[in-house]
Coordinates of C-alpha atoms in Angstrom, one line a residue:
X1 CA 9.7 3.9 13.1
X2 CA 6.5 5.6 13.7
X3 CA 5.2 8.3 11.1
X4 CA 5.6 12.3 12.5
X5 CA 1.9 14.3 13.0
X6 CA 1.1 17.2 13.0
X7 CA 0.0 19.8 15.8
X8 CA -3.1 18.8 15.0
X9 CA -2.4 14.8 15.1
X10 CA -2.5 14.3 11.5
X11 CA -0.6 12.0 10.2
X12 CA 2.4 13.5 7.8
X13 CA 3.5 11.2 5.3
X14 CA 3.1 11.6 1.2
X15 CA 3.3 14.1 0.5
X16 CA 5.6 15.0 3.8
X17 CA 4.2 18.8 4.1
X18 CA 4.9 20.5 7.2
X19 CA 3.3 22.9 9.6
X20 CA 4.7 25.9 10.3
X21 CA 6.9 25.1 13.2
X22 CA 6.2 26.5 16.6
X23 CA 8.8 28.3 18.3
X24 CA 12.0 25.8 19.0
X25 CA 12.0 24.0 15.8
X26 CA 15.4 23.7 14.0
X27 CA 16.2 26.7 11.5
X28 CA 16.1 23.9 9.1
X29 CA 12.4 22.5 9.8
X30 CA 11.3 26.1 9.5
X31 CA 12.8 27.1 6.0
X32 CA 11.2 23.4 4.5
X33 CA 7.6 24.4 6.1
X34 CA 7.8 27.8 4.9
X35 CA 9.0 26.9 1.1
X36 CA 5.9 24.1 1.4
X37 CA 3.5 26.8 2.6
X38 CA 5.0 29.7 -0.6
X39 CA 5.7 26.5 -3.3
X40 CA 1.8 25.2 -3.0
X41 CA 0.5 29.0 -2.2
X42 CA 2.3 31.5 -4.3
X43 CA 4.0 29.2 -6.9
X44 CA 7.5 27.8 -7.0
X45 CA 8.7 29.8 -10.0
X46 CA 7.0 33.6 -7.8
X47 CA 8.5 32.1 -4.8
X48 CA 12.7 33.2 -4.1
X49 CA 14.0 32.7 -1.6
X50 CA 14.1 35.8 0.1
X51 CA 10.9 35.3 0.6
X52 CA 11.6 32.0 1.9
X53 CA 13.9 33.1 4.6
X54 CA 11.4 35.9 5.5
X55 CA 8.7 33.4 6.3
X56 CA 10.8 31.5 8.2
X57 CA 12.1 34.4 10.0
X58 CA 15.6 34.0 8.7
X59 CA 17.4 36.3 7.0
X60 CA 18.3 35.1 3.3
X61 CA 22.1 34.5 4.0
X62 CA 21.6 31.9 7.1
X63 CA 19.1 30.1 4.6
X64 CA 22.3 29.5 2.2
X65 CA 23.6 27.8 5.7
X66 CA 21.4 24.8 5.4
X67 CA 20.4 24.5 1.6
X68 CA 22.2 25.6 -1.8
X69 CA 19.2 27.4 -3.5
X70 CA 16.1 26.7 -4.1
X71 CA 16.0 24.2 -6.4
X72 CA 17.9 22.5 -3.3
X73 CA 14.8 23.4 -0.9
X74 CA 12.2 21.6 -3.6
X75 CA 14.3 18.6 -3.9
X76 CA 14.6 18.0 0.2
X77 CA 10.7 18.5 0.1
X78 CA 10.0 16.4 -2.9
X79 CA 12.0 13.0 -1.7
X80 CA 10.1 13.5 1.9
X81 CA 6.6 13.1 0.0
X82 CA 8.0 9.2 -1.4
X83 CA 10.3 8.0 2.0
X84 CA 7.4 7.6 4.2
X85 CA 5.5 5.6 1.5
X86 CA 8.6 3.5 0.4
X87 CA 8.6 2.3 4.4
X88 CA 5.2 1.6 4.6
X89 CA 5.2 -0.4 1.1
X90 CA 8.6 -2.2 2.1
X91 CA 6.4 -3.3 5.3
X92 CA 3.6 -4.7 3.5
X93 CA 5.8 -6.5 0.9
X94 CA 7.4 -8.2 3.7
X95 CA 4.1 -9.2 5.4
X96 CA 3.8 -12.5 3.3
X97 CA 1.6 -14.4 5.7
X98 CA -1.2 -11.8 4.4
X99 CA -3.0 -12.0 0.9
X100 CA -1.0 -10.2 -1.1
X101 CA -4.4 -8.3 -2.4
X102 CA -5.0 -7.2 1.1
X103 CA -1.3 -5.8 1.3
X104 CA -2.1 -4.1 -1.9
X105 CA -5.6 -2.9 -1.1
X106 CA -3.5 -1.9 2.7
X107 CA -0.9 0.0 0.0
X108 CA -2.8 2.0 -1.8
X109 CA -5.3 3.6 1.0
X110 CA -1.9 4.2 3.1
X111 CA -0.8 6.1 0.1
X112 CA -3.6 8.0 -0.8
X113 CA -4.2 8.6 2.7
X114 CA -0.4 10.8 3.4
X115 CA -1.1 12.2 -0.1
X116 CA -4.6 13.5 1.1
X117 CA -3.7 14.8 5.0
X118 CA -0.9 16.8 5.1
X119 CA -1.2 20.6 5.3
X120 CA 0.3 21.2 2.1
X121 CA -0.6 19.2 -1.4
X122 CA 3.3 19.2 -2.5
X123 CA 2.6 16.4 -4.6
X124 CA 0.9 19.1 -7.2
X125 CA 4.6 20.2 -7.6
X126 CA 5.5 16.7 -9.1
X127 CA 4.3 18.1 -12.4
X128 CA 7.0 21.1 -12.4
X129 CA 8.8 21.2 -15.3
X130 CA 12.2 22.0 -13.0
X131 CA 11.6 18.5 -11.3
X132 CA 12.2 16.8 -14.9
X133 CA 16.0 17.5 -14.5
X134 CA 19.1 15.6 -13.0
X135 CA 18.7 18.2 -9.5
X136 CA 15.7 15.5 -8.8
X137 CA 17.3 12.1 -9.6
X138 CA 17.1 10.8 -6.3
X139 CA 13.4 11.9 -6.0
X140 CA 12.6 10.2 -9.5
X141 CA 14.4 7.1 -7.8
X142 CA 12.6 6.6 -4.5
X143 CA 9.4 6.8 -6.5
X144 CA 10.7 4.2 -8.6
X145 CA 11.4 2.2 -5.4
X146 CA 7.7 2.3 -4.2
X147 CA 6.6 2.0 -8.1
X148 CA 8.0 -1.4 -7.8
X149 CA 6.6 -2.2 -4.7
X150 CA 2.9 -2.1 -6.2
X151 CA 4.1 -3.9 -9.0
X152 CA 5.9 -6.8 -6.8
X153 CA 2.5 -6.6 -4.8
X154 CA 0.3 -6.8 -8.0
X155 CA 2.3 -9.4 -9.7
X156 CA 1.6 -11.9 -6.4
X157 CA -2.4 -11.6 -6.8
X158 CA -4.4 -14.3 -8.3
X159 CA -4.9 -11.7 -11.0
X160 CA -1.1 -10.9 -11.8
X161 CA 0.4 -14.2 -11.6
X162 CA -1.8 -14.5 -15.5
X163 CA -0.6 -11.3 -16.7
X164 CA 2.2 -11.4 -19.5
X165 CA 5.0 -9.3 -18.5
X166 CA 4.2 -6.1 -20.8
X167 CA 0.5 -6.5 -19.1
X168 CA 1.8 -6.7 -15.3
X169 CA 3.7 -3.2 -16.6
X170 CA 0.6 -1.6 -17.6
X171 CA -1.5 -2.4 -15.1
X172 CA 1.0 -1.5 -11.9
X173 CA 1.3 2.1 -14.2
X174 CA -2.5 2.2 -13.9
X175 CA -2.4 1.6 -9.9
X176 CA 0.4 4.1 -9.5
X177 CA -1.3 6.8 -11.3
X178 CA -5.2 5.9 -10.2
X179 CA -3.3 6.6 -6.0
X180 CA -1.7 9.7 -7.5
X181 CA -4.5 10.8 -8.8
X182 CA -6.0 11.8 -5.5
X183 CA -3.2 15.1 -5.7
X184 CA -5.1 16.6 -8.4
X185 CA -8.6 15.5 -7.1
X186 CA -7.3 17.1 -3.5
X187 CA -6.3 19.8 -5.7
X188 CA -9.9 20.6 -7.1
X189 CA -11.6 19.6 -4.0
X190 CA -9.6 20.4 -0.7
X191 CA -12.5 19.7 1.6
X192 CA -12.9 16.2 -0.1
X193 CA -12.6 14.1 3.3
X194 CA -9.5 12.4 2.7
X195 CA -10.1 8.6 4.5
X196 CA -12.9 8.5 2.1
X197 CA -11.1 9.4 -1.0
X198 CA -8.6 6.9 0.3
X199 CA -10.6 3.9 0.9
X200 CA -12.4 4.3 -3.0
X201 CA -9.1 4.9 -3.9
X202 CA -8.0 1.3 -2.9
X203 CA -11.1 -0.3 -3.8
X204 CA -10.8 1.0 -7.4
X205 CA -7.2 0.1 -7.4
X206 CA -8.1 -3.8 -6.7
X207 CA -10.6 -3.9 -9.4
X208 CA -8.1 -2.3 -11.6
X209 CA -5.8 -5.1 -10.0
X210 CA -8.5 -7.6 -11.9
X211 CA -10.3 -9.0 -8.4
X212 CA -13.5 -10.6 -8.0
X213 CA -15.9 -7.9 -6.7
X214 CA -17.6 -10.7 -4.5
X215 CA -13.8 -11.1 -3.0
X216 CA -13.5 -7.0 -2.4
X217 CA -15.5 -6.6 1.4
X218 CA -13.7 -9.4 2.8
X219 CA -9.7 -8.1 1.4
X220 CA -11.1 -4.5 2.4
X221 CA -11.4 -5.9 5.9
X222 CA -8.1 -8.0 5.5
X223 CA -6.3 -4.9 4.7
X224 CA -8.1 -2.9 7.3
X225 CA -6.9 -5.4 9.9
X226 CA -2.9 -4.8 8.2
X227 CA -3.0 -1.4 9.0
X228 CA -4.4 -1.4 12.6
X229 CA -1.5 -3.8 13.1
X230 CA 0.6 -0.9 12.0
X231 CA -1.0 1.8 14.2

């Protein structure tokens, strides 16, 4: 399934923030884009949802139509920052006739990529204290999904296949935050250009991963080549 873009031809993926809609979008689209918008501009605690339904050009009881509250709105938003990703990693686990430093190298600048391009850095809200609770359980579990799919990834390189098991932990925890990290650096830099940040985010991650820099250029290409395929 090929990944929605924006108006502009962006792609939208981690974190899955949305534009606006234009006119003829689905009530629903338009409250999700307008909470997006308010959540990353104004705050999620200053935003209500009144406010919501105002941007959306709804009034407040039709937005009770589609979600419970708000905490209902976050959630929705949250678990479409990780699906995109999850599909993307399940495809390059899968893609076992490629190094399986490539697929990770591939992983990681896909990841940091969606995290970098949307119009909205959701992924800042990860850190809400509200998104600790059971309302986000099914968020916390998708990310675990695609947690695993860097460690599965890591654990098949050259690298891994040495690494005791509490080692392999510690190291996929490193590569999952080091991709993450690119929220907060988006955060402090928003004109950062994002393939950039993306491909020295992968880079980094494979010699966190423990490979040969003399070995990096040629998985670099490798993984470049895995993600045209995907294009």
């Amino acid at each position: 399934m090929s990944t929605p873009k924006t108006p502009a031809g962006r792609r939208v993926g981690r974190p899955r923030a949305q534009e606006r809609p234009a006119g003829g979008s689905e009530p629903r689209d338009e409250v999700l884009a307008a909470a997006a918008e308010l959540f990353t501009t104004r705050g999620y605690t200053a935003t209500s949802t009144r406010s919501i339904a105002e941007r959306a050009g709804l009034r407040q009881a039709s937005l009770y139509h589609y979600f419970d509250g708000k905490e209902a709105i976050l959630a929705e938003l949250l678990e479409g920052t990780v699906r995109p990703s999850l599909e993307v990693a399940a495809g390059f686990v899968s893609r076992t006739e490629a190094s399986p430093e490539a697929r990770l190298w591939a992983l990681c600048q896909s990841d940091a990529t969606l995290l970098c391009e949307g119009p909205h850095n959701l992924g800042a809200l990860y850190l809400l204290p509200e998104v600790g609770t059971e309302r986000f359980a099914v968020f916390h579990r998708l990310r675990s999904e695609l947690k695993s799919c860097y460690t599965g990834l890591l654990a098949a390189t050259v690298p891994g296949t040495d690494l005791a098991p509490d080692e392999l932990a510690l190291r996929a925890d490193l590569l999952f935050g080091l991709t993450e990290s690119v929220i907060l650096i988006r955060r402090a830099d928003p004109d950062r250009d994002p393939g950039a940040l993306a491909r020295a985010t992968a880079d980094a991650a494979l010699r966190v991963a423990g490979v040969a820099p003399r070995s990096l250029a040629r998985l670099r290409r490798e993984g470049q080549g895995l993600l045209a395929a995907r294009s």
